[in-house]
Coordinates of C-alpha atoms in Angstrom, one line a residue:
X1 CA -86.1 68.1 9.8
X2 CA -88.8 68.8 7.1
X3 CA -89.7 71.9 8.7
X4 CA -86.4 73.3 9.2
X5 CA -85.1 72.7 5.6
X6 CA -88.4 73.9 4.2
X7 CA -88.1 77.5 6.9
X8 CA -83.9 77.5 5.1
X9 CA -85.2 77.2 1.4
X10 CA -87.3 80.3 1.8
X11 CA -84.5 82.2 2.1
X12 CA -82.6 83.7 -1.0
X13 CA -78.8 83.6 0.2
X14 CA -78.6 80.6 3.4
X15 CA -75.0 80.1 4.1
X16 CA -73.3 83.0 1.1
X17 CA -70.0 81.5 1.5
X18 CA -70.6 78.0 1.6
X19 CA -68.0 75.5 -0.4
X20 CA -68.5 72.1 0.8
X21 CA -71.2 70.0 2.0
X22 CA -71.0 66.5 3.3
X23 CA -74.2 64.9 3.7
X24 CA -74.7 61.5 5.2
X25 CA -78.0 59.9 4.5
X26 CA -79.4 57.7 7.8
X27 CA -80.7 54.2 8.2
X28 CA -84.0 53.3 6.3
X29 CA -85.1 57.6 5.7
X30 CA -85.6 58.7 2.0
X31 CA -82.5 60.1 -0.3
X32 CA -82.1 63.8 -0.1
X33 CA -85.5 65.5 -1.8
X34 CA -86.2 68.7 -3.5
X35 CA -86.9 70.3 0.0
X36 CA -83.2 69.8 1.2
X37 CA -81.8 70.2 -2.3
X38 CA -83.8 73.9 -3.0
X39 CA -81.2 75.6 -0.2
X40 CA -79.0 75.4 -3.2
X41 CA -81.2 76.1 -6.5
X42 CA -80.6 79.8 -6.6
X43 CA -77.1 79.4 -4.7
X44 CA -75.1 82.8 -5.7
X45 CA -72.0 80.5 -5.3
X46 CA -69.8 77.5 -6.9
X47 CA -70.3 74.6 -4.1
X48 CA -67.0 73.3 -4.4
X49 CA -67.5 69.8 -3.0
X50 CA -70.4 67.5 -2.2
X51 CA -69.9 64.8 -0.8
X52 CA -72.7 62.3 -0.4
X53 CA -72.8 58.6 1.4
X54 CA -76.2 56.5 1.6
X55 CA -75.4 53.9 4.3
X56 CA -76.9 49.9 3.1
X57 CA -80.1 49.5 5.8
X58 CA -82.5 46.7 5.9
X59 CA -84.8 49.5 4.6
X60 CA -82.6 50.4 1.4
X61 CA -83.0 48.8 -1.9
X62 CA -80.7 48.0 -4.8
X63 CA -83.5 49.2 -7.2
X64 CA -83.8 52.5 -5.6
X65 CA -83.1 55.5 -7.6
X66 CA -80.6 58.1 -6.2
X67 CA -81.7 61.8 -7.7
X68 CA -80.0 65.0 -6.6
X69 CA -82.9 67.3 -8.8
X70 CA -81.2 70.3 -10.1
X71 CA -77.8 71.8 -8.7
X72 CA -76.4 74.3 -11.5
X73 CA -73.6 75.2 -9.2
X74 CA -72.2 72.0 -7.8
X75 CA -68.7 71.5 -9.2
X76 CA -67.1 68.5 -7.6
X77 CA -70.0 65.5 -6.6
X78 CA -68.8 62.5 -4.8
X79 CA -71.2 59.6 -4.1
X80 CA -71.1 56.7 -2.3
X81 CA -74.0 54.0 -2.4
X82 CA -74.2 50.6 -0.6
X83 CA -77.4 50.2 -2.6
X84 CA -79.1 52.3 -5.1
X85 CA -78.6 53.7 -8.6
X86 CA -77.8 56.5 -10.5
X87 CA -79.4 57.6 -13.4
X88 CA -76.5 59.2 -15.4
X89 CA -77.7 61.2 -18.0
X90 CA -79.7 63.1 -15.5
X91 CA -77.1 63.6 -13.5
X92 CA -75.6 65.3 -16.1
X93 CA -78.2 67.0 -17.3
X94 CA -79.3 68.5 -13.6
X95 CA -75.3 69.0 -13.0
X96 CA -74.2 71.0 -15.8
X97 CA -71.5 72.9 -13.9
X98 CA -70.0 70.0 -12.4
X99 CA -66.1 69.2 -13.6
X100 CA -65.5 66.4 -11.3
X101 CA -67.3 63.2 -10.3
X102 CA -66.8 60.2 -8.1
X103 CA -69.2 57.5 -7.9
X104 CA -68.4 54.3 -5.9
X105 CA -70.3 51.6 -5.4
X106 CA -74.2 50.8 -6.4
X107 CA -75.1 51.1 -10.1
X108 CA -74.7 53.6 -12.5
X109 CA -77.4 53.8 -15.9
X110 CA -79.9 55.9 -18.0
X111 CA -82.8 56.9 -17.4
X112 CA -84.2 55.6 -20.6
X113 CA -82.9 52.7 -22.6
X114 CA -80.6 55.0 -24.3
X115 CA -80.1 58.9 -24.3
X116 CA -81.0 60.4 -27.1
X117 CA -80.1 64.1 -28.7
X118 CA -77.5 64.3 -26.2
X119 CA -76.2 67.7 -25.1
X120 CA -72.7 68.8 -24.1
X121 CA -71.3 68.6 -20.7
X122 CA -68.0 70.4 -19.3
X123 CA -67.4 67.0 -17.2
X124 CA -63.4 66.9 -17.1
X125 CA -62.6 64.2 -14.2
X126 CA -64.2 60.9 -13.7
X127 CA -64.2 58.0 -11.0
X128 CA -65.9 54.8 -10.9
X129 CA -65.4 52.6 -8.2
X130 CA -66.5 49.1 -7.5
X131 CA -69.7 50.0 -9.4
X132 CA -71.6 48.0 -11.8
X133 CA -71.7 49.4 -15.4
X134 CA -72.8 48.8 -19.1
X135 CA -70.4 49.2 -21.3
X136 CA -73.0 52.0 -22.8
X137 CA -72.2 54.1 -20.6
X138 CA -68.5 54.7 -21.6
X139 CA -70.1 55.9 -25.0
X140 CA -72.5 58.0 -23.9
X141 CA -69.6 59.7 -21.5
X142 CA -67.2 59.7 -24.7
X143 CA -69.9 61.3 -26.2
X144 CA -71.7 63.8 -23.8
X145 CA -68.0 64.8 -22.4
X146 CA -65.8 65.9 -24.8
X147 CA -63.4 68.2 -22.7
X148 CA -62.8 64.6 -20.4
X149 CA -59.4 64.2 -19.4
X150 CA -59.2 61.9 -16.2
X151 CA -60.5 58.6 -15.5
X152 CA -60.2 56.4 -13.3
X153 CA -61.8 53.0 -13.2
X154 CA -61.6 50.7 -9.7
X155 CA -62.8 47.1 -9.8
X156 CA -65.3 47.6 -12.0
X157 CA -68.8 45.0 -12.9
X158 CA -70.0 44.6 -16.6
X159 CA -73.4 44.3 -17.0
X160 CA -74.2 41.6 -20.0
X161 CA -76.2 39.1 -21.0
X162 CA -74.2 37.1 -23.3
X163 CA -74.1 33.6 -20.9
X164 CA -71.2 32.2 -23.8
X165 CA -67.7 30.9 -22.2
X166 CA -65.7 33.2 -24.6
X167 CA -65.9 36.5 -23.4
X168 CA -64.9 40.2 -24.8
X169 CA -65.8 43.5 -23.8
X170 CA -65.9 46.5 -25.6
X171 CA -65.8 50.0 -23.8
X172 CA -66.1 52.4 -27.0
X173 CA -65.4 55.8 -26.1
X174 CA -64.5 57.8 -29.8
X175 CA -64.6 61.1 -29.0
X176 CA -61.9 60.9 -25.5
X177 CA -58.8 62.2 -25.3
X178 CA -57.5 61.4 -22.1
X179 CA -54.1 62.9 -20.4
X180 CA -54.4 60.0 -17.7
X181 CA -56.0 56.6 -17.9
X182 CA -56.0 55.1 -14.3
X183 CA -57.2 51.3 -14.1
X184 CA -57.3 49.7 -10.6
X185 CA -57.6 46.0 -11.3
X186 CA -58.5 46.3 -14.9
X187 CA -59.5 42.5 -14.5
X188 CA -63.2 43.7 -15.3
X189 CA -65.8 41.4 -14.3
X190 CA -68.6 40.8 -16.2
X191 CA -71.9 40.1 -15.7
X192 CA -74.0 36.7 -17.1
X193 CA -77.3 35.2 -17.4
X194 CA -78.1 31.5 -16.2
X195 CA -80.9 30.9 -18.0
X196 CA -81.5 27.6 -16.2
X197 CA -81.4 29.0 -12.9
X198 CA -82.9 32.0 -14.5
X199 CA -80.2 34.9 -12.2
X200 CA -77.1 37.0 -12.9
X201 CA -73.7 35.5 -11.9
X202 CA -70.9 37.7 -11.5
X203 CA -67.5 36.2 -13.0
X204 CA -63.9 37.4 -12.4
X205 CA -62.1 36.3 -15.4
X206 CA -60.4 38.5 -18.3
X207 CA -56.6 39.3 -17.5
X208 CA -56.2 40.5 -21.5
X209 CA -56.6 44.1 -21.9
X210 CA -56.0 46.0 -25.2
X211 CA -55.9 49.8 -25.8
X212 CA -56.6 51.2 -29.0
X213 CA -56.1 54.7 -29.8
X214 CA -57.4 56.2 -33.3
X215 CA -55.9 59.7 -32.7
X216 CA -52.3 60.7 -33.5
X217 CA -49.6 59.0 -31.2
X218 CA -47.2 61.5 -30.1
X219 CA -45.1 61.6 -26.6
X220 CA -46.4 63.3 -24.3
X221 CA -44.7 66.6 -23.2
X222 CA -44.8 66.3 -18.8
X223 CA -43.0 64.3 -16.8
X224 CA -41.0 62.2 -19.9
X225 CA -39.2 58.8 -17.9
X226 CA -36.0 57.7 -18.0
X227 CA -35.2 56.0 -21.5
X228 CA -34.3 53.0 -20.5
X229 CA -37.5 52.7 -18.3
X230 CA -40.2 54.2 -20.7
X231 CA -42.9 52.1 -21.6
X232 CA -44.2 53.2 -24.9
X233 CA -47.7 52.2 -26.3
X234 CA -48.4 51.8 -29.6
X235 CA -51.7 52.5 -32.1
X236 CA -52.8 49.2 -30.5
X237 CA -51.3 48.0 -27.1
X238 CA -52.3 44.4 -25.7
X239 CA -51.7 44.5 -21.6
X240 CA -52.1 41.3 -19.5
X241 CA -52.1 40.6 -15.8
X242 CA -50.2 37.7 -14.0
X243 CA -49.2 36.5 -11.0
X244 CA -45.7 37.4 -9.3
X245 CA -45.5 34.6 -7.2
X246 CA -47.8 32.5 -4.7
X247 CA -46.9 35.6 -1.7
X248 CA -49.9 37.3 -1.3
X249 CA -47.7 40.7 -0.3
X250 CA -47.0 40.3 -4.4
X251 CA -49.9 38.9 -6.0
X252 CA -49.9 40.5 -9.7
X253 CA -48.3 42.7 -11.9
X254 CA -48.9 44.0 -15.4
X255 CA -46.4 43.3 -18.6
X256 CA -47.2 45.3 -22.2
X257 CA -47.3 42.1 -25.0
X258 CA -44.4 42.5 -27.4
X259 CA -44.6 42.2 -31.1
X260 CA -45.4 38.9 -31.2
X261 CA -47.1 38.1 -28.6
X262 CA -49.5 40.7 -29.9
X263 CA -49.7 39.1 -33.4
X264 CA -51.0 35.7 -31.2
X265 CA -53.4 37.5 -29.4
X266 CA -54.6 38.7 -32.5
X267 CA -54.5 35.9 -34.7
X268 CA -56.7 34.0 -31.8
X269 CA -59.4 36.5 -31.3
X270 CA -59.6 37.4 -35.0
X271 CA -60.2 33.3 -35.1
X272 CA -62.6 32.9 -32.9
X273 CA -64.3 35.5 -34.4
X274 CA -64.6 33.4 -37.2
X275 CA -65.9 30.2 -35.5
X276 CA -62.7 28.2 -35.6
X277 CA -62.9 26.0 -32.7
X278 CA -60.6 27.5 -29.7
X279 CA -57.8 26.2 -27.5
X280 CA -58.1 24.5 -25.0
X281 CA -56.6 25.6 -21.3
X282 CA -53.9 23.5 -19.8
X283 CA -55.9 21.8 -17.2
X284 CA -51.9 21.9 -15.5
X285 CA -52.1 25.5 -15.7
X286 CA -51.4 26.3 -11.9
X287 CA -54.1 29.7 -11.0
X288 CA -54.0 31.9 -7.6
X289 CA -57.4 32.9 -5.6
X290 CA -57.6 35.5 -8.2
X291 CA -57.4 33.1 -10.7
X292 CA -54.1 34.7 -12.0
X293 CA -51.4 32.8 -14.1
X294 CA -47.8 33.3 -14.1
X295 CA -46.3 35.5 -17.1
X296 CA -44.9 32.1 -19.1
X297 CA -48.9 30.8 -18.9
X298 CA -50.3 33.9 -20.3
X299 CA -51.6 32.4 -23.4
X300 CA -54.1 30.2 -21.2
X301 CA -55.9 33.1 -20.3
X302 CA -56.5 34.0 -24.4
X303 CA -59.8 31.8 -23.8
X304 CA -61.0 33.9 -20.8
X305 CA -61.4 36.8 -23.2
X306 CA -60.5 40.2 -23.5
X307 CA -61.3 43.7 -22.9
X308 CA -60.9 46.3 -25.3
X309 CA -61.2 49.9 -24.6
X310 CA -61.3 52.4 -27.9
X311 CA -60.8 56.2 -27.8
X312 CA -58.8 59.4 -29.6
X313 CA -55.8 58.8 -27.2
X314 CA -54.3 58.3 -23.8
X315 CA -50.9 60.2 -23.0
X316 CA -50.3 58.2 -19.7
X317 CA -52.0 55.0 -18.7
X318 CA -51.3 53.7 -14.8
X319 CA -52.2 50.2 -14.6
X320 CA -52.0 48.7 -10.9
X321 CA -49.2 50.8 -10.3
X322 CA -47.4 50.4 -13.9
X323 CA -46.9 53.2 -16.1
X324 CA -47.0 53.3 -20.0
X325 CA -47.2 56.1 -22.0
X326 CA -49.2 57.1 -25.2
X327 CA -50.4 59.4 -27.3
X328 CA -51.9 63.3 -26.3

């Protein structure tokens, strides 16, 4: 195989009107190298798609670093990893054409602690799915990728070391304006350190979501809803998840806090904040396998923590299904 893809990179133009490639890495061999990835250095071409899966093996490793070297005319990269990372900024950097990615699975980080003298990047679409994340990296994409308008973000794992009860997490991403926010059960779990039994735990608990857009709140233009259906967000919009009912076909849906629910959420986080001593959850309080509540309970999940996600605006957010509209 080395020999073949070394004789291909010699040549100047291999396959002129090539627009996707799908490339499956096998059991316990190394990820694609600079040999295999050279084909497509000088490529006259935009390569359209690439779509790339490395399959878990008892040879793979969690820790091992997934780099695709340079590719200045890959446009749309999709990655899939049982095992492995990616180093994001690089990705980026070796990428600089690309308007679309998918990543699913594995771990996505820097290179270095943190990215410094960042430049631009036309990025305009972004997936991540069932991947585990620092909050950091929602900055440094807010930052890098200013012309982002799509994202959507599946069952994702925070990575934290704050082993306190109370929980929040903050996704700061200043500089996005996004025409559509997609969150696939937005019940983020985050990541903890035992420092007795000295490991990470991963914990599924914050239902309480809150958007906050800092940019002007307009409606948007496309696709307006029925007036009687339309779900409109405000400045600062508190979401929480609950249980339908105990059927599994119906497990959860998503409610927008009104006025006043919004002014307790607030008054309890501002509070704890402070150090006032928190409430205390109904030990009645009857929970699902997802550990879900029904919608009358909602306050019992105030201790659980919250999740807030900051950024210019959102003209159309989908949660699980459940549209709500915002600013453009």
């Amino acid at each position: 195989m080395v020999k073949v893809t070394e004789m291909l990179s010699e040549r100047s133009c291999i396959f002129p009107c090539l627009k996707k490639i799908d490339f499956e890495e096998a059991s316990g061999l190394s990820v694609p190298d600079s040999v295999f990835l050279n084909m497509f250095s000088k490529f006259p071409g935009t390569i359209d798609h690439f779509h790339y899966t490395f399959p878990e093996s008892s040879f793979s490793s969690s820790e091992e670093r997934i780099s695709f070297g340079m590719l200045p005319v890959l446009v749309n990269l999709r990655v899939k990893l049982l095992s492995g990372y990616v180093e994001l900024d690089l990705l980026l950097k070796n990428c600089p054409a690309m308007k679309k990615l998918y990543l699913e699975a594995g771990k996505v980080t820097f290179s270095t602690i943190f990215p410094q003298n960042v430049s631009r990047h036309g990025l305009q679409e972004i997936e991540l799915d069932s991947m585990e994340v620092h909050s950091d990296i929602y900055r440094h994409i807010s930052n890098c990728c200013r012309e982002l308008s799509s994202m959507r973000v599946r069952n994702i794992r925070m990575e934290d070391t704050d082993s306190s009860e109370f929980k929040s997490i903050y996704l700061d991403m200043p500089y996005t304006r996004l025409k559509m926010l997609n969150l696939v059960r937005f019940r983020l779990s985050h990541q903890t350190y035992d420092k007795q039994c000295l490991h990470y735990t991963h914990l599924n608990r914050i239902q309480l979501l809150t958007i906050e857009q800092t940019g002007p709140i307009t409606r948007p233009i496309d696709s307006l809803p029925d007036e009687n259906n339309q779900r409109n967000m405000a400045a600062t919009s508190w979401f929480h998840q609950y249980r339908v009912n105990a059927h599994p076909s119906i497990e959860r849906a998503v409610w927008m806090l009104g006025e006043e629910e919004t002014r307790v959420a607030e008054f309890y986080f501002s509070s704890a904040s402070s150090g006032v001593s928190q409430r205390v959850e109904d030990p009645n309080t009857a929970r699902d396998c997802f550990g879900l509540v029904d919608k009358s309970s909602w306050k019992d999940d105030l201790l659980r923590g919250y999740i807030k996600l900051r950024c210019k605006s959102v003209a159309v957010c989908n949660i699980d299904g459940t549209i709500f509209y915002g600013g453009v």
